[in-house]
Amino acid sequence: MSFHGKIEYLYEDLRNWQSKNYTTVILCASRGRGENLAGVLKEKGIKAIFSDGESRNAEFNRGETVIVRGELNKGFEYPEINFVLVSDREIFETKKSRSRRKVENANRIKSYTDISVGDYVVHQTHGIGQYMGTKKMVVGGITKDYLKIRYQGTDLLYIPIDQLNLLYKYVGNADKQMRLNKLGGNEWNKTKQRVKQSTAELAKKLIALYAERENTKGFAYSDDTPWQRDFEDTFPYQETEDQLRSIEEVKADMEKPKPMDRLLCGDVGFGKTEVALRASFKAVGDSKQVAYLCPTTILAMQHYETFLKRMENFPIRVEMLSRFRTASQQKKILKQLKTGEIDIVIGTHRILSKDLAFKDLGLLIIDEEQRFGVAHKERLKELKQNIDVLTMTATPIPRTLHMAMTGVRDMSVLTEPPENRYPVQTYVLEDNPAVIADAIRNEISRGGQVFYLYNRVQGIYAKAEQIKSMFPDINVAVGHGKMKEDELEDIMYDMVNGKTDVLVCTTIIETGLDIPNANTIIIENADKMGLAQLYQLRGRVGRSNRAAYAYLTYHRDKILSEVASKRLRAVKEFTEFGSGFKIAMRDLEIRGAGNILGPEQHGHMDAVGYDMYCKLLKESVDEAQGIKVKEKRDVSIDINIDAYLPESYIENHNQRIDIYKKIAAVETEDDKFEIEDELIDRFGDIPKPVQNIIEVAALKTPAKECGIYEISQSGDTLSLKFEEDYVDAPLIMGLDRAFPKRIKLVSSENPIISYALKGDYKNILKIVNNLLTQIKELQNKEK
């Protein structure tokens, strides 16, 4: 449980626990904080006492809320004995705003959590192998941890941990029996060449299409008017950086004399509609009409209401075309579209009918194009000619693909959640009627609504009756895919309008619905569902600034298979936003890739794995455009110091893995301090080999900024290998002055500078740091 610094959530939960006669214990790190909290709770009419004793000696009575001194990262709830423990960290810690990691590393295996023993991995040079875990090895008296990769036959490859970046997790058709490559064989290179050829052909096609669009004459919209700025100021929330960037990209496209064709990707609820609203307003400002195409009637209805509300103070006519309009109303709308009386029309595939004509259509917005059939897509092609098109999708488009498509597909990506949006609190538990009844009761008592997911049509009505018998005063409805479309839409409409308290349904709610008032979802037999599906279902709740809850249940006394257990654990762990771009969403990402690239590329993707495919596609696109991109290599540091996590320091294997992951992600001084604080907090003073790993990780960013891709030690010599154009005579002379009789230019063609250690091995980290500082200063001076 976490309150994200919102103390009103705590008041709500404490009142609820007291009404159920729970014993609630709150741990506070200091006496002052404990006393203050007790005083605040008293003012709010919540009975709470501060006990001065240590928590381990305190006695607790049923129904009491007691604040005691003590520290814990996270609390817990034990419904069987009516007991809750809350830590002050959960109350007072707010969401940390993290600096964005650099895009090029976004999909690498930075972490071991992305990769488990037995997973298939792709090494850039050696091909597909199988990850077999980590091994501590002593080489030349130096102890380090290595990754162990199994290849064909008895071949094994040991990779130093800091070269983790050379590996990608194999993402593709992992269901089929994988064939491992042979170390030193030629097969991997042949496979890469074959895939490269196919990506080259695809790149040519994409570039031809792009060039054709570049030469097509469209309408160039004028710059933003004062009205546009007034309209944008009526947005009641703070835009995210991603939103602002996407809005600018869309407007810039519209102001060009060629037709826009932009894809806008973003998790549900991340603000795509606001981008569409601003583009629509801009189009109407230049006397053009807008058509907004939605995959479902309910969505069309929701968007229609949003547009009406946002545009009510402006002379803009918005209409809706769907089955919610009578035949005579539809006829009138068609007539007014033809005469130009209607500025914006929102609707389902009815918009694509041949009998519909516009006076002057300027912008077409398509929501989830992949959900329309072939005939509809053909009609869309006709409509798209010479007008601006904005296509929106919630299927995540991974960063690697986004980068690869730069210059051939205009894409904007929203990865940040809006302000005041909190991760969904997720519980994985055995089917427990008391806990589930509590969850429903809590949501209803705060005026909210509940999704109860029961994924079998057979028995779904009995389940609804069971819930109805527990809560006779609430409205329970049933929705499933075998209902007639109209009937199902009416049920959904009631849910949207707050007439239904609990909707018992199948996975039909997986996409599209936006119900900010529904903030609890209960998923029965969650162990039988796929990871991406669970992630999307959980995304139905948590659309407002209220705390949201997801309960993933499985049958009592059932022994979960290893796969199901891993899957549920993963969903619980992926609570942060934008985790749609993480491993849990990989199958969806591939679906997203298929939507953009077409199904014929799937086989090639499977042959080399998804990440390697994206790398080859990027190379092909750059080559076809005549762009010479020299890839900046990742920094490798191999110096003779012990660098490993001792088992005596962190006993648990998974925790060691988690810490390795965090160290691998260190890029800034703040990152370094953060991991050091966490280690001291959780495990005590940091041993020297662990401090060494952190120091080495922290050297990589400054090394990269200096143009260095490898730092290695051989005996008494330290070698620094540079990218081209980073080494010149003034740099060598400057280093020679700073470190007399130690610097030597070994090679000027592929620049290598050596540094003579002269037996000073103890201070090697300090020496490397001083060298990098000096190099950076000299390079900056030259600029």
Short mmCIF file of N, CA and C in Angstrom, two decimals, residues 420-527:
data_model
loop_
_atom_site.label_atom_id
_atom_site.label_comp_id
_atom_site.label_asym_id
_atom_site.label_seq_id
_atom_site.Cartn_x
_atom_site.Cartn_y
_atom_site.Cartn_z
N ASN A 420 -0.59 13.79 -10.95
CA ASN A 420 -1.57 13.24 -9.99
C ASN A 420 -2.15 11.91 -10.41
N ARG A 421 -1.42 11.16 -11.22
CA ARG A 421 -1.87 9.82 -11.58
C ARG A 421 -0.95 8.84 -10.86
N TYR A 422 -1.50 7.91 -10.13
CA TYR A 422 -0.66 7.04 -9.32
C TYR A 422 -0.75 5.59 -9.80
N PRO A 423 0.35 4.84 -9.63
CA PRO A 423 0.31 3.44 -10.05
C PRO A 423 -0.79 2.67 -9.32
N VAL A 424 -1.33 1.67 -10.00
CA VAL A 424 -2.41 0.86 -9.43
C VAL A 424 -1.81 -0.09 -8.39
N GLN A 425 -2.37 -0.08 -7.17
CA GLN A 425 -1.88 -1.00 -6.14
C GLN A 425 -2.38 -2.40 -6.48
N THR A 426 -1.46 -3.32 -6.59
CA THR A 426 -1.81 -4.65 -7.11
C THR A 426 -1.59 -5.71 -6.04
N TYR A 427 -2.61 -6.54 -5.84
CA TYR A 427 -2.52 -7.64 -4.87
C TYR A 427 -2.68 -8.96 -5.62
N VAL A 428 -1.80 -9.91 -5.32
CA VAL A 428 -1.94 -11.26 -5.89
C VAL A 428 -2.29 -12.17 -4.72
N LEU A 429 -3.44 -12.84 -4.79
CA LEU A 429 -3.88 -13.62 -3.62
C LEU A 429 -4.74 -14.80 -4.02
N GLU A 430 -4.82 -15.77 -3.10
CA GLU A 430 -5.75 -16.89 -3.28
C GLU A 430 -7.16 -16.33 -3.22
N ASP A 431 -8.06 -16.97 -3.95
CA ASP A 431 -9.47 -16.56 -3.95
C ASP A 431 -9.96 -16.50 -2.50
N ASN A 432 -10.32 -15.31 -2.01
CA ASN A 432 -10.73 -15.15 -0.63
C ASN A 432 -11.99 -14.29 -0.59
N PRO A 433 -13.17 -14.91 -0.45
CA PRO A 433 -14.43 -14.16 -0.53
C PRO A 433 -14.49 -12.95 0.40
N ALA A 434 -13.90 -13.07 1.60
CA ALA A 434 -13.95 -11.96 2.56
C ALA A 434 -13.17 -10.75 2.03
N VAL A 435 -11.98 -11.01 1.48
CA VAL A 435 -11.14 -9.91 0.97
C VAL A 435 -11.82 -9.26 -0.24
N ILE A 436 -12.39 -10.10 -1.12
CA ILE A 436 -13.05 -9.59 -2.34
C ILE A 436 -14.28 -8.75 -1.96
N ALA A 437 -15.07 -9.25 -0.99
CA ALA A 437 -16.26 -8.50 -0.53
C ALA A 437 -15.83 -7.15 0.04
N ASP A 438 -14.72 -7.16 0.80
CA ASP A 438 -14.17 -5.92 1.36
C ASP A 438 -13.78 -4.94 0.26
N ALA A 439 -13.11 -5.47 -0.77
CA ALA A 439 -12.64 -4.62 -1.88
C ALA A 439 -13.82 -3.94 -2.56
N ILE A 440 -14.90 -4.71 -2.80
CA ILE A 440 -16.10 -4.15 -3.45
C ILE A 440 -16.74 -3.11 -2.53
N ARG A 441 -16.86 -3.48 -1.24
CA ARG A 441 -17.50 -2.58 -0.27
C ARG A 441 -16.73 -1.24 -0.19
N ASN A 442 -15.40 -1.32 -0.11
CA ASN A 442 -14.59 -0.10 0.01
C ASN A 442 -14.78 0.82 -1.19
N GLU A 443 -14.80 0.22 -2.40
CA GLU A 443 -14.93 1.04 -3.62
C GLU A 443 -16.30 1.69 -3.69
N ILE A 444 -17.34 0.90 -3.39
CA ILE A 444 -18.72 1.43 -3.46
C ILE A 444 -18.92 2.52 -2.40
N SER A 445 -18.30 2.31 -1.21
CA SER A 445 -18.51 3.28 -0.12
C SER A 445 -17.88 4.64 -0.44
N ARG A 446 -16.89 4.66 -1.35
CA ARG A 446 -16.32 5.97 -1.71
C ARG A 446 -16.91 6.48 -3.03
N GLY A 447 -18.06 5.87 -3.42
CA GLY A 447 -18.78 6.35 -4.60
C GLY A 447 -18.19 5.89 -5.91
N GLY A 448 -17.34 4.85 -5.87
CA GLY A 448 -16.70 4.38 -7.10
C GLY A 448 -17.42 3.19 -7.71
N GLN A 449 -16.82 2.65 -8.79
CA GLN A 449 -17.39 1.48 -9.49
C GLN A 449 -16.33 0.39 -9.61
N VAL A 450 -16.81 -0.84 -9.82
CA VAL A 450 -15.91 -2.01 -9.81
C VAL A 450 -16.07 -2.83 -11.10
N PHE A 451 -14.93 -3.25 -11.66
CA PHE A 451 -14.94 -4.27 -12.71
C PHE A 451 -14.65 -5.61 -12.05
N TYR A 452 -15.52 -6.60 -12.30
CA TYR A 452 -15.23 -7.96 -11.80
C TYR A 452 -15.03 -8.84 -13.02
N LEU A 453 -13.81 -9.25 -13.25
CA LEU A 453 -13.51 -9.98 -14.48
C LEU A 453 -13.64 -11.49 -14.27
N TYR A 454 -14.60 -12.06 -14.98
CA TYR A 454 -14.85 -13.50 -14.90
C TYR A 454 -14.85 -13.98 -16.35
N ASN A 455 -13.77 -14.63 -16.77
CA ASN A 455 -13.58 -14.81 -18.21
C ASN A 455 -14.21 -16.09 -18.79
N ARG A 456 -15.39 -16.46 -18.30
CA ARG A 456 -16.11 -17.58 -18.92
C ARG A 456 -17.58 -17.19 -19.02
N VAL A 457 -18.13 -17.27 -20.22
CA VAL A 457 -19.54 -16.89 -20.39
C VAL A 457 -20.41 -17.84 -19.56
N GLN A 458 -19.99 -19.14 -19.57
CA GLN A 458 -20.72 -20.13 -18.77
C GLN A 458 -20.45 -19.81 -17.28
N GLY A 459 -21.45 -19.54 -16.54
CA GLY A 459 -21.26 -19.26 -15.11
C GLY A 459 -21.15 -17.78 -14.77
N ILE A 460 -21.15 -16.92 -15.79
CA ILE A 460 -20.96 -15.48 -15.51
C ILE A 460 -22.19 -14.88 -14.82
N TYR A 461 -23.40 -15.38 -15.20
CA TYR A 461 -24.62 -14.85 -14.57
C TYR A 461 -24.72 -15.31 -13.12
N ALA A 462 -24.27 -16.56 -12.85
CA ALA A 462 -24.28 -17.08 -11.48
C ALA A 462 -23.34 -16.24 -10.60
N LYS A 463 -22.19 -15.85 -11.18
CA LYS A 463 -21.23 -15.02 -10.44
C LYS A 463 -21.86 -13.66 -10.12
N ALA A 464 -22.58 -13.08 -11.09
CA ALA A 464 -23.24 -11.78 -10.87
C ALA A 464 -24.29 -11.90 -9.75
N GLU A 465 -25.03 -13.03 -9.76
CA GLU A 465 -26.05 -13.26 -8.73
C GLU A 465 -25.41 -13.36 -7.34
N GLN A 466 -24.25 -14.04 -7.30
CA GLN A 466 -23.53 -14.21 -6.03
C GLN A 466 -23.14 -12.83 -5.45
N ILE A 467 -22.65 -11.94 -6.34
CA ILE A 467 -22.26 -10.59 -5.88
C ILE A 467 -23.50 -9.81 -5.44
N LYS A 468 -24.59 -9.96 -6.20
CA LYS A 468 -25.85 -9.28 -5.90
C LYS A 468 -26.39 -9.72 -4.54
N SER A 469 -26.22 -11.02 -4.23
CA SER A 469 -26.74 -11.52 -2.94
C SER A 469 -25.92 -10.97 -1.78
N MET A 470 -24.62 -10.70 -2.04
CA MET A 470 -23.77 -10.13 -0.98
C MET A 470 -24.10 -8.65 -0.76
N PHE A 471 -24.48 -7.96 -1.86
CA PHE A 471 -24.77 -6.51 -1.79
C PHE A 471 -26.12 -6.24 -2.49
N PRO A 472 -27.23 -6.49 -1.80
CA PRO A 472 -28.55 -6.38 -2.45
C PRO A 472 -28.89 -4.98 -2.96
N ASP A 473 -28.25 -3.94 -2.38
CA ASP A 473 -28.64 -2.56 -2.72
C ASP A 473 -27.88 -1.97 -3.91
N ILE A 474 -27.00 -2.74 -4.54
CA ILE A 474 -26.21 -2.15 -5.62
C ILE A 474 -26.65 -2.69 -6.98
N ASN A 475 -26.30 -1.96 -8.04
CA ASN A 475 -26.62 -2.40 -9.39
C ASN A 475 -25.47 -3.24 -9.96
N VAL A 476 -25.78 -4.49 -10.28
CA VAL A 476 -24.77 -5.39 -10.86
C VAL A 476 -25.20 -5.70 -12.30
N ALA A 477 -24.28 -5.51 -13.26
CA ALA A 477 -24.59 -5.81 -14.67
C ALA A 477 -23.60 -6.83 -15.20
N VAL A 478 -23.98 -7.47 -16.32
CA VAL A 478 -23.12 -8.49 -16.95
C VAL A 478 -22.83 -8.06 -18.38
N GLY A 479 -21.55 -8.22 -18.79
CA GLY A 479 -21.18 -7.92 -20.18
C GLY A 479 -20.24 -8.98 -20.71
N HIS A 480 -20.54 -9.56 -21.89
CA HIS A 480 -19.61 -10.54 -22.50
C HIS A 480 -19.72 -10.49 -24.02
N GLY A 481 -18.73 -11.06 -24.67
CA GLY A 481 -18.59 -10.96 -26.12
C GLY A 481 -19.64 -11.66 -26.94
N LYS A 482 -20.45 -12.55 -26.33
CA LYS A 482 -21.46 -13.28 -27.11
C LYS A 482 -22.78 -12.53 -27.18
N MET A 483 -22.84 -11.39 -26.51
CA MET A 483 -24.06 -10.56 -26.57
C MET A 483 -24.12 -9.87 -27.92
N LYS A 484 -25.32 -9.43 -28.30
CA LYS A 484 -25.44 -8.61 -29.52
C LYS A 484 -24.72 -7.30 -29.27
N GLU A 485 -24.15 -6.75 -30.33
CA GLU A 485 -23.34 -5.54 -30.21
C GLU A 485 -24.11 -4.40 -29.53
N ASP A 486 -25.37 -4.21 -29.95
CA ASP A 486 -26.18 -3.12 -29.40
C ASP A 486 -26.42 -3.30 -27.91
N GLU A 487 -26.72 -4.55 -27.51
CA GLU A 487 -27.02 -4.85 -26.11
C GLU A 487 -25.77 -4.57 -25.25
N LEU A 488 -24.61 -5.02 -25.75
CA LEU A 488 -23.36 -4.84 -25.03
C LEU A 488 -23.03 -3.35 -24.88
N GLU A 489 -23.26 -2.60 -25.96
CA GLU A 489 -22.96 -1.16 -25.92
C GLU A 489 -23.84 -0.43 -24.91
N ASP A 490 -25.10 -0.87 -24.82
CA ASP A 490 -26.00 -0.25 -23.84
C ASP A 490 -25.51 -0.50 -22.41
N ILE A 491 -25.02 -1.73 -22.17
CA ILE A 491 -24.51 -2.07 -20.82
C ILE A 491 -23.28 -1.22 -20.50
N MET A 492 -22.40 -1.08 -21.49
CA MET A 492 -21.19 -0.27 -21.31
C MET A 492 -21.56 1.20 -21.08
N TYR A 493 -22.57 1.64 -21.79
CA TYR A 493 -23.02 3.03 -21.69
C TYR A 493 -23.49 3.33 -20.26
N ASP A 494 -24.24 2.37 -19.68
CA ASP A 494 -24.69 2.52 -18.28
C ASP A 494 -23.51 2.59 -17.33
N MET A 495 -22.47 1.80 -17.62
CA MET A 495 -21.26 1.81 -16.77
C MET A 495 -20.57 3.17 -16.87
N VAL A 496 -20.44 3.66 -18.09
CA VAL A 496 -19.80 4.96 -18.32
C VAL A 496 -20.55 6.06 -17.57
N ASN A 497 -21.88 5.98 -17.57
CA ASN A 497 -22.70 7.03 -16.95
C ASN A 497 -22.94 6.82 -15.45
N GLY A 498 -22.27 5.82 -14.88
CA GLY A 498 -22.34 5.62 -13.43
C GLY A 498 -23.60 4.95 -12.94
N LYS A 499 -24.42 4.36 -13.87
CA LYS A 499 -25.66 3.69 -13.42
C LYS A 499 -25.37 2.30 -12.86
N THR A 500 -24.22 1.72 -13.22
CA THR A 500 -23.85 0.37 -12.77
C THR A 500 -22.75 0.48 -11.72
N ASP A 501 -22.92 -0.27 -10.60
CA ASP A 501 -21.89 -0.24 -9.54
C ASP A 501 -20.81 -1.29 -9.79
N VAL A 502 -21.25 -2.50 -10.15
CA VAL A 502 -20.29 -3.59 -10.43
C VAL A 502 -20.61 -4.17 -11.80
N LEU A 503 -19.62 -4.21 -12.68
CA LEU A 503 -19.79 -4.84 -13.99
C LEU A 503 -19.04 -6.16 -13.98
N VAL A 504 -19.79 -7.26 -14.04
CA VAL A 504 -19.17 -8.60 -14.13
C VAL A 504 -19.00 -8.88 -15.62
N CYS A 505 -17.76 -9.06 -16.07
CA CYS A 505 -17.55 -9.12 -17.51
C CYS A 505 -16.38 -10.03 -17.89
N THR A 506 -16.29 -10.30 -19.20
CA THR A 506 -15.15 -11.05 -19.73
C THR A 506 -14.10 -10.02 -20.18
N THR A 507 -13.09 -10.47 -20.92
CA THR A 507 -11.99 -9.57 -21.29
C THR A 507 -12.38 -8.54 -22.36
N ILE A 508 -13.69 -8.44 -22.69
CA ILE A 508 -14.10 -7.43 -23.67
C ILE A 508 -13.78 -6.01 -23.22
N ILE A 509 -13.49 -5.84 -21.92
CA ILE A 509 -13.16 -4.48 -21.45
C ILE A 509 -11.68 -4.16 -21.66
N GLU A 510 -10.97 -5.09 -22.30
CA GLU A 510 -9.50 -4.96 -22.43
C GLU A 510 -9.06 -3.64 -23.05
N THR A 511 -9.80 -3.16 -24.06
CA THR A 511 -9.33 -1.93 -24.72
C THR A 511 -10.43 -0.88 -24.80
N GLY A 512 -9.99 0.36 -24.81
CA GLY A 512 -10.88 1.45 -25.23
C GLY A 512 -11.72 2.17 -24.22
N LEU A 513 -12.23 1.51 -23.19
CA LEU A 513 -13.14 2.21 -22.28
C LEU A 513 -12.38 3.15 -21.35
N ASP A 514 -12.94 4.30 -21.11
CA ASP A 514 -12.33 5.25 -20.19
C ASP A 514 -13.36 5.61 -19.13
N ILE A 515 -13.24 5.00 -17.94
CA ILE A 515 -14.20 5.26 -16.86
C ILE A 515 -13.43 5.68 -15.61
N PRO A 516 -13.17 6.99 -15.46
CA PRO A 516 -12.34 7.45 -14.33
C PRO A 516 -12.92 7.09 -12.97
N ASN A 517 -14.24 6.83 -12.91
CA ASN A 517 -14.86 6.53 -11.62
C ASN A 517 -14.69 5.07 -11.21
N ALA A 518 -14.22 4.21 -12.12
CA ALA A 518 -14.00 2.80 -11.79
C ALA A 518 -12.56 2.64 -11.34
N ASN A 519 -12.36 2.36 -10.06
CA ASN A 519 -10.98 2.30 -9.54
C ASN A 519 -10.63 1.03 -8.79
N THR A 520 -11.48 0.01 -8.97
CA THR A 520 -11.13 -1.32 -8.44
C THR A 520 -11.44 -2.35 -9.51
N ILE A 521 -10.46 -3.25 -9.75
CA ILE A 521 -10.71 -4.36 -10.67
C ILE A 521 -10.33 -5.65 -9.97
N ILE A 522 -11.21 -6.64 -10.07
CA ILE A 522 -10.94 -7.96 -9.48
C ILE A 522 -10.88 -8.94 -10.65
N ILE A 523 -9.79 -9.66 -10.77
CA ILE A 523 -9.61 -10.58 -11.89
C ILE A 523 -9.55 -12.01 -11.35
N GLU A 524 -10.59 -12.79 -11.63
CA GLU A 524 -10.63 -14.18 -11.15
C GLU A 524 -9.82 -15.06 -12.10
N ASN A 525 -9.17 -16.07 -11.54
CA ASN A 525 -8.32 -17.00 -12.33
C ASN A 525 -7.29 -16.23 -13.16
N ALA A 526 -6.64 -15.28 -12.51
CA ALA A 526 -5.66 -14.44 -13.21
C ALA A 526 -4.47 -15.26 -13.72
N ASP A 527 -4.24 -16.42 -13.09
CA ASP A 527 -3.10 -17.25 -13.51
C ASP A 527 -3.27 -17.83 -14.91
#
